[in-house]
Amino acid sequence: MAVGEVTGHGTVLFEARAGMDRTGKWSMAAVVLGCLLAIPYAFARNADSDLSENLLIIGATYVIVLVTVLLTVVHLNARIVVTETHVIKHRLLRRALVIPRAEVVEAVVTREYAVPGASGPRTILLDRNGQVLLVSSPVRELSDVEALAQAAPVVTHVPVLHPAEARVRWPHMLPWSHANPRAGVLLGAGLVLGFIVLGLLAAVLFA
């Protein structure tokens, strides 16, 4: 959508598109490269295997690469549009999130969202009860994030938003994993470890 375009929710005043930080780019590249390197390794290790087994390995590898690329495309397709009356967050494969600007009471803007794995600039739009209406991620440009905040009548600037401080001032603003980053990291690590253990058990039981 172009600025000035008339939509069903009014004339577009501002539009911002999603971006990907350096960590995200390197993570995606690592997954793709690791999967592609797994193919010659699998062939070298299973030189005596039949063709169907090697083709299965190749197929599984390309499925992982395809899923990674698809998730990246979905991430980068997101955009946020502001009109005179609404704020709309468009996401591929998901229903658009439409927020009437009349419900937006405050915008919290930070240059650095101090949560591991979710750092960077961020704007959070809140209603009168302090509940989150919309979060600017995955929009990452600081100028876009700050411009989005103008959709709110009150803008609060916090140079660095720490979870502990946010919980005190805006108790309903952060999701549980962000409000308790250490516990969130431990829970994520536990889930990954659990999948690894299940995979090892399956390999032992069905070998």
PDB file of C-alpha atoms in Angstrom:
ATOM      1  CA  MET A   1       0.000   0.000   0.000  1.00  0.00           C
ATOM      2  CA  ALA A   2       1.207   3.492  -0.806  1.00  0.00           C
ATOM      3  CA  VAL A   3       0.830   6.521   1.421  1.00  0.00           C
ATOM      4  CA  GLY A   4      -2.341   8.336   0.360  1.00  0.00           C
ATOM      5  CA  GLU A   5      -4.041   5.183  -0.903  1.00  0.00           C
ATOM      6  CA  VAL A   6      -7.672   4.868   0.167  1.00  0.00           C
ATOM      7  CA  THR A   7      -8.541   1.558   1.867  1.00  0.00           C
ATOM      8  CA  GLY A   8     -11.542   0.113   3.626  1.00  0.00           C
ATOM      9  CA  HIS A   9     -10.161   1.520   6.882  1.00  0.00           C
ATOM     10  CA  GLY A  10      -9.373   5.004   5.599  1.00  0.00           C
ATOM     11  CA  THR A  11      -6.508   6.745   3.820  1.00  0.00           C
ATOM     12  CA  VAL A  12      -3.011   5.369   4.437  1.00  0.00           C
ATOM     13  CA  LEU A  13      -0.939   7.866   6.402  1.00  0.00           C
ATOM     14  CA  PHE A  14       2.045   5.642   7.169  1.00  0.00           C
ATOM     15  CA  GLU A  15       3.348   2.185   6.296  1.00  0.00           C
ATOM     16  CA  ALA A  16       6.275   0.216   7.698  1.00  0.00           C
ATOM     17  CA  ARG A  17       7.570  -3.143   6.553  1.00  0.00           C
ATOM     18  CA  ALA A  18       9.259  -5.902   8.517  1.00  0.00           C
ATOM     19  CA  GLY A  19      12.998  -6.353   8.620  1.00  0.00           C
ATOM     20  CA  MET A  20      15.485  -8.906   9.858  1.00  0.00           C
ATOM     21  CA  ASP A  21      18.412  -8.155  12.134  1.00  0.00           C
ATOM     22  CA  ARG A  22      21.933  -9.501  11.681  1.00  0.00           C
ATOM     23  CA  THR A  23      21.347 -12.323  14.157  1.00  0.00           C
ATOM     24  CA  GLY A  24      18.287 -13.492  12.258  1.00  0.00           C
ATOM     25  CA  LYS A  25      20.112 -13.415   8.927  1.00  0.00           C
ATOM     26  CA  TRP A  26      23.055 -15.401  10.270  1.00  0.00           C
ATOM     27  CA  SER A  27      20.731 -17.905  11.945  1.00  0.00           C
ATOM     28  CA  MET A  28      18.849 -18.512   8.712  1.00  0.00           C
ATOM     29  CA  ALA A  29      22.094 -18.833   6.745  1.00  0.00           C
ATOM     30  CA  ALA A  30      23.470 -21.281   9.329  1.00  0.00           C
ATOM     31  CA  VAL A  31      20.395 -23.526   9.089  1.00  0.00           C
ATOM     32  CA  VAL A  32      20.426 -23.579   5.287  1.00  0.00           C
ATOM     33  CA  LEU A  33      24.181 -24.092   5.020  1.00  0.00           C
ATOM     34  CA  GLY A  34      24.170 -26.769   7.717  1.00  0.00           C
ATOM     35  CA  CYS A  35      21.406 -28.690   5.955  1.00  0.00           C
ATOM     36  CA  LEU A  36      23.148 -28.492   2.574  1.00  0.00           C
ATOM     37  CA  LEU A  37      26.438 -29.658   4.071  1.00  0.00           C
ATOM     38  CA  ALA A  38      24.607 -32.574   5.659  1.00  0.00           C
ATOM     39  CA  ILE A  39      23.951 -34.095   2.233  1.00  0.00           C
ATOM     40  CA  PRO A  40      27.578 -34.950   1.264  1.00  0.00           C
ATOM     41  CA  TYR A  41      28.251 -35.980   4.874  1.00  0.00           C
ATOM     42  CA  ALA A  42      25.330 -38.381   4.819  1.00  0.00           C
ATOM     43  CA  PHE A  43      26.463 -39.854   1.500  1.00  0.00           C
ATOM     44  CA  ALA A  44      30.017 -40.307   2.774  1.00  0.00           C
ATOM     45  CA  ARG A  45      28.839 -41.946   5.984  1.00  0.00           C
ATOM     46  CA  ASN A  46      26.283 -44.177   4.249  1.00  0.00           C
ATOM     47  CA  ALA A  47      28.244 -45.054   1.143  1.00  0.00           C
ATOM     48  CA  ASP A  48      26.996 -48.621   1.263  1.00  0.00           C
ATOM     49  CA  SER A  49      23.339 -47.690   1.719  1.00  0.00           C
ATOM     50  CA  ASP A  50      20.839 -48.130  -1.077  1.00  0.00           C
ATOM     51  CA  LEU A  51      19.706 -45.228  -3.234  1.00  0.00           C
ATOM     52  CA  SER A  52      16.271 -44.929  -1.603  1.00  0.00           C
ATOM     53  CA  GLU A  53      17.785 -44.239   1.831  1.00  0.00           C
ATOM     54  CA  ASN A  54      20.065 -41.534   0.453  1.00  0.00           C
ATOM     55  CA  LEU A  55      17.162 -39.986  -1.452  1.00  0.00           C
ATOM     56  CA  LEU A  56      15.176 -39.940   1.793  1.00  0.00           C
ATOM     57  CA  ILE A  57      17.996 -38.033   3.485  1.00  0.00           C
ATOM     58  CA  ILE A  58      18.124 -35.524   0.626  1.00  0.00           C
ATOM     59  CA  GLY A  59      14.360 -35.087   0.719  1.00  0.00           C
ATOM     60  CA  ALA A  60      14.303 -34.478   4.472  1.00  0.00           C
ATOM     61  CA  THR A  61      17.142 -31.964   4.133  1.00  0.00           C
ATOM     62  CA  TYR A  62      15.370 -29.990   1.443  1.00  0.00           C
ATOM     63  CA  VAL A  63      12.139 -29.986   3.475  1.00  0.00           C
ATOM     64  CA  ILE A  64      14.009 -28.337   6.362  1.00  0.00           C
ATOM     65  CA  VAL A  65      15.534 -25.766   3.995  1.00  0.00           C
ATOM     66  CA  LEU A  66      12.129 -25.087   2.426  1.00  0.00           C
ATOM     67  CA  VAL A  67      10.476 -24.599   5.819  1.00  0.00           C
ATOM     68  CA  THR A  68      13.261 -22.210   6.873  1.00  0.00           C
ATOM     69  CA  VAL A  69      12.878 -20.141   3.711  1.00  0.00           C
ATOM     70  CA  LEU A  70       9.068 -20.158   4.035  1.00  0.00           C
ATOM     71  CA  LEU A  71       9.229 -18.928   7.643  1.00  0.00           C
ATOM     72  CA  THR A  72      11.616 -16.170   6.551  1.00  0.00           C
ATOM     73  CA  VAL A  73       9.258 -15.092   3.770  1.00  0.00           C
ATOM     74  CA  VAL A  74       6.320 -15.050   6.208  1.00  0.00           C
ATOM     75  CA  HIS A  75       8.376 -12.956   8.646  1.00  0.00           C
ATOM     76  CA  LEU A  76       9.486 -10.426   6.046  1.00  0.00           C
ATOM     77  CA  ASN A  77       6.012 -10.112   4.517  1.00  0.00           C
ATOM     78  CA  ALA A  78       4.586  -8.440   7.631  1.00  0.00           C
ATOM     79  CA  ARG A  79       3.748  -4.746   7.465  1.00  0.00           C
ATOM     80  CA  ILE A  80       1.969  -2.184   9.618  1.00  0.00           C
ATOM     81  CA  VAL A  81      -0.331   0.455   8.140  1.00  0.00           C
ATOM     82  CA  VAL A  82      -1.707   3.518   9.922  1.00  0.00           C
ATOM     83  CA  THR A  83      -4.786   5.368   8.680  1.00  0.00           C
ATOM     84  CA  GLU A  84      -6.808   8.219  10.206  1.00  0.00           C
ATOM     85  CA  THR A  85      -8.946   5.725  12.126  1.00  0.00           C
ATOM     86  CA  HIS A  86      -7.054   2.410  12.391  1.00  0.00           C
ATOM     87  CA  VAL A  87      -3.729   0.670  12.859  1.00  0.00           C
ATOM     88  CA  ILE A  88      -3.526  -2.529  10.801  1.00  0.00           C
ATOM     89  CA  LYS A  89      -0.879  -5.235  11.059  1.00  0.00           C
ATOM     90  CA  HIS A  90      -0.789  -7.445   7.966  1.00  0.00           C
ATOM     91  CA  ARG A  91       0.822 -10.894   8.265  1.00  0.00           C
ATOM     92  CA  LEU A  92       1.171 -13.598   5.628  1.00  0.00           C
ATOM     93  CA  LEU A  93      -0.927 -16.720   6.301  1.00  0.00           C
ATOM     94  CA  ARG A  94      -2.594 -14.981   9.255  1.00  0.00           C
ATOM     95  CA  ARG A  95      -5.594 -12.718   9.595  1.00  0.00           C
ATOM     96  CA  ALA A  96      -4.821  -8.995   9.668  1.00  0.00           C
ATOM     97  CA  LEU A  97      -4.876  -7.400  13.115  1.00  0.00           C
ATOM     98  CA  VAL A  98      -7.093  -4.290  12.938  1.00  0.00           C
ATOM     99  CA  ILE A  99      -6.982  -1.848  15.861  1.00  0.00           C
ATOM    100  CA  PRO A 100      -9.222   1.253  15.998  1.00  0.00           C
ATOM    101  CA  ARG A 101      -7.063   4.233  16.926  1.00  0.00           C
ATOM    102  CA  ALA A 102      -9.777   5.307  19.375  1.00  0.00           C
ATOM    103  CA  GLU A 103      -8.798   2.303  21.532  1.00  0.00           C
ATOM    104  CA  VAL A 104      -5.107   3.264  21.617  1.00  0.00           C
ATOM    105  CA  VAL A 105      -4.353   5.259  24.776  1.00  0.00           C
ATOM    106  CA  GLU A 106      -0.561   5.061  25.029  1.00  0.00           C
ATOM    107  CA  ALA A 107       2.469   4.060  22.981  1.00  0.00           C
ATOM    108  CA  VAL A 108       5.595   2.857  24.746  1.00  0.00           C
ATOM    109  CA  VAL A 109       8.655   3.418  22.557  1.00  0.00           C
ATOM    110  CA  THR A 110      12.120   2.073  23.245  1.00  0.00           C
ATOM    111  CA  ARG A 111      15.345   2.141  21.288  1.00  0.00           C
ATOM    112  CA  GLU A 112      16.458  -1.094  22.939  1.00  0.00           C
ATOM    113  CA  TYR A 113      14.084  -3.828  24.048  1.00  0.00           C
ATOM    114  CA  ALA A 114      16.332  -5.559  26.572  1.00  0.00           C
ATOM    115  CA  VAL A 115      15.040  -9.105  26.186  1.00  0.00           C
ATOM    116  CA  PRO A 116      17.372 -11.862  24.874  1.00  0.00           C
ATOM    117  CA  GLY A 117      16.360 -12.909  21.372  1.00  0.00           C
ATOM    118  CA  ALA A 118      13.984  -9.967  20.923  1.00  0.00           C
ATOM    119  CA  SER A 119      16.268  -6.953  21.196  1.00  0.00           C
ATOM    120  CA  GLY A 120      16.086  -3.825  19.073  1.00  0.00           C
ATOM    121  CA  PRO A 121      13.727  -0.857  18.817  1.00  0.00           C
ATOM    122  CA  ARG A 122      10.078  -1.465  19.570  1.00  0.00           C
ATOM    123  CA  THR A 123       6.752   0.323  19.940  1.00  0.00           C
ATOM    124  CA  ILE A 124       3.956  -1.199  22.008  1.00  0.00           C
ATOM    125  CA  LEU A 125       0.433   0.210  21.723  1.00  0.00           C
ATOM    126  CA  LEU A 126      -1.683  -0.057  24.891  1.00  0.00           C
ATOM    127  CA  ASP A 127      -5.367   0.376  25.692  1.00  0.00           C
ATOM    128  CA  ARG A 128      -6.805   2.188  28.718  1.00  0.00           C
ATOM    129  CA  ASN A 129      -6.283  -0.895  30.925  1.00  0.00           C
ATOM    130  CA  GLY A 130      -2.621  -1.246  29.967  1.00  0.00           C
ATOM    131  CA  GLN A 131      -3.310  -4.283  27.806  1.00  0.00           C
ATOM    132  CA  VAL A 132      -1.307  -4.715  24.616  1.00  0.00           C
ATOM    133  CA  LEU A 133      -3.138  -3.925  21.398  1.00  0.00           C
ATOM    134  CA  LEU A 134      -0.237  -4.165  18.955  1.00  0.00           C
ATOM    135  CA  VAL A 135       3.537  -4.652  18.979  1.00  0.00           C
ATOM    136  CA  SER A 136       5.707  -3.189  16.224  1.00  0.00           C
ATOM    137  CA  SER A 137       7.879  -6.280  15.729  1.00  0.00           C
ATOM    138  CA  PRO A 138       8.982  -7.511  13.222  1.00  0.00           C
ATOM    139  CA  VAL A 139       9.380  -3.885  12.039  1.00  0.00           C
ATOM    140  CA  ARG A 140      12.952  -3.037  13.041  1.00  0.00           C
ATOM    141  CA  GLU A 141      13.860   0.391  11.637  1.00  0.00           C
ATOM    142  CA  LEU A 142      14.010   2.931  14.466  1.00  0.00           C
ATOM    143  CA  SER A 143      12.452   5.672  12.325  1.00  0.00           C
ATOM    144  CA  ASP A 144       9.489   3.414  11.487  1.00  0.00           C
ATOM    145  CA  VAL A 145       9.070   2.335  15.106  1.00  0.00           C
ATOM    146  CA  GLU A 146       9.052   5.942  16.315  1.00  0.00           C
ATOM    147  CA  ALA A 147       6.665   7.035  13.547  1.00  0.00           C
ATOM    148  CA  LEU A 148       4.223   4.250  14.475  1.00  0.00           C
ATOM    149  CA  ALA A 149       4.024   5.635  18.007  1.00  0.00           C
ATOM    150  CA  GLN A 150       2.358   8.783  16.660  1.00  0.00           C
ATOM    151  CA  ALA A 151      -0.820   6.736  16.297  1.00  0.00           C
ATOM    152  CA  ALA A 152      -1.259   7.120  20.070  1.00  0.00           C
ATOM    153  CA  PRO A 153      -2.344  10.293  21.885  1.00  0.00           C
ATOM    154  CA  VAL A 154       0.308   9.725  24.583  1.00  0.00           C
ATOM    155  CA  VAL A 155       3.845   8.567  23.778  1.00  0.00           C
ATOM    156  CA  THR A 156       6.218   7.354  26.503  1.00  0.00           C
ATOM    157  CA  HIS A 157       9.879   7.091  25.522  1.00  0.00           C
ATOM    158  CA  VAL A 158      12.069   4.611  27.395  1.00  0.00           C
ATOM    159  CA  PRO A 159      15.675   4.515  26.093  1.00  0.00           C
ATOM    160  CA  VAL A 160      16.210   0.928  27.288  1.00  0.00           C
ATOM    161  CA  LEU A 161      13.193  -1.140  28.320  1.00  0.00           C
ATOM    162  CA  HIS A 162      14.178  -3.667  30.998  1.00  0.00           C
ATOM    163  CA  PRO A 163      11.653  -6.368  31.954  1.00  0.00           C
ATOM    164  CA  ALA A 164      11.936  -5.655  35.685  1.00  0.00           C
ATOM    165  CA  GLU A 165      11.100  -1.975  35.203  1.00  0.00           C
ATOM    166  CA  ALA A 166       8.332  -2.724  32.711  1.00  0.00           C
ATOM    167  CA  ARG A 167       6.615  -5.146  35.114  1.00  0.00           C
ATOM    168  CA  VAL A 168       6.328  -2.391  37.707  1.00  0.00           C
ATOM    169  CA  ARG A 169       5.063   0.379  35.434  1.00  0.00           C
ATOM    170  CA  TRP A 170       3.065  -1.696  32.922  1.00  0.00           C
ATOM    171  CA  PRO A 171       2.244  -5.012  34.650  1.00  0.00           C
ATOM    172  CA  HIS A 172       0.191  -6.346  31.707  1.00  0.00           C
ATOM    173  CA  MET A 173       2.433  -5.228  28.855  1.00  0.00           C
ATOM    174  CA  LEU A 174       5.027  -7.991  28.488  1.00  0.00           C
ATOM    175  CA  PRO A 175       4.309 -11.645  27.672  1.00  0.00           C
ATOM    176  CA  TRP A 176       5.366 -14.090  30.384  1.00  0.00           C
ATOM    177  CA  SER A 177       8.516 -15.230  28.561  1.00  0.00           C
ATOM    178  CA  HIS A 178       9.672 -11.602  28.169  1.00  0.00           C
ATOM    179  CA  ALA A 179       8.700 -10.517  31.665  1.00  0.00           C
ATOM    180  CA  ASN A 180      10.665 -13.482  33.038  1.00  0.00           C
ATOM    181  CA  PRO A 181      13.508 -13.833  30.499  1.00  0.00           C
ATOM    182  CA  ARG A 182      15.622 -16.257  32.539  1.00  0.00           C
ATOM    183  CA  ALA A 183      12.706 -18.585  33.116  1.00  0.00           C
ATOM    184  CA  GLY A 184      11.802 -18.317  29.436  1.00  0.00           C
ATOM    185  CA  VAL A 185      15.314 -19.268  28.360  1.00  0.00           C
ATOM    186  CA  LEU A 186      15.359 -22.213  30.781  1.00  0.00           C
ATOM    187  CA  LEU A 187      11.960 -23.384  29.531  1.00  0.00           C
ATOM    188  CA  GLY A 188      13.107 -23.159  25.904  1.00  0.00           C
ATOM    189  CA  ALA A 189      16.331 -25.018  26.692  1.00  0.00           C
ATOM    190  CA  GLY A 190      14.334 -27.677  28.539  1.00  0.00           C
ATOM    191  CA  LEU A 191      12.048 -28.211  25.544  1.00  0.00           C
ATOM    192  CA  VAL A 192      15.019 -28.521  23.175  1.00  0.00           C
ATOM    193  CA  LEU A 193      16.720 -30.964  25.542  1.00  0.00           C
ATOM    194  CA  GLY A 194      13.501 -32.936  25.825  1.00  0.00           C
ATOM    195  CA  PHE A 195      13.242 -33.319  22.035  1.00  0.00           C
ATOM    196  CA  ILE A 196      16.887 -34.434  21.895  1.00  0.00           C
ATOM    197  CA  VAL A 197      16.306 -37.065  24.604  1.00  0.00           C
ATOM    198  CA  LEU A 198      13.163 -38.308  22.847  1.00  0.00           C
ATOM    199  CA  GLY A 199      15.091 -38.559  19.592  1.00  0.00           C
ATOM    200  CA  LEU A 200      17.883 -40.545  21.250  1.00  0.00           C
ATOM    201  CA  LEU A 201      15.399 -42.870  22.928  1.00  0.00           C
ATOM    202  CA  ALA A 202      13.624 -43.457  19.621  1.00  0.00           C
ATOM    203  CA  ALA A 203      16.949 -44.193  17.930  1.00  0.00           C
ATOM    204  CA  VAL A 204      17.856 -46.724  20.633  1.00  0.00           C
ATOM    205  CA  LEU A 205      14.455 -48.404  20.794  1.00  0.00           C
ATOM    206  CA  PHE A 206      13.892 -48.692  17.056  1.00  0.00           C
ATOM    207  CA  ALA A 207      17.471 -49.282  15.909  1.00  0.00           C
TER     208      ALA A 207
END
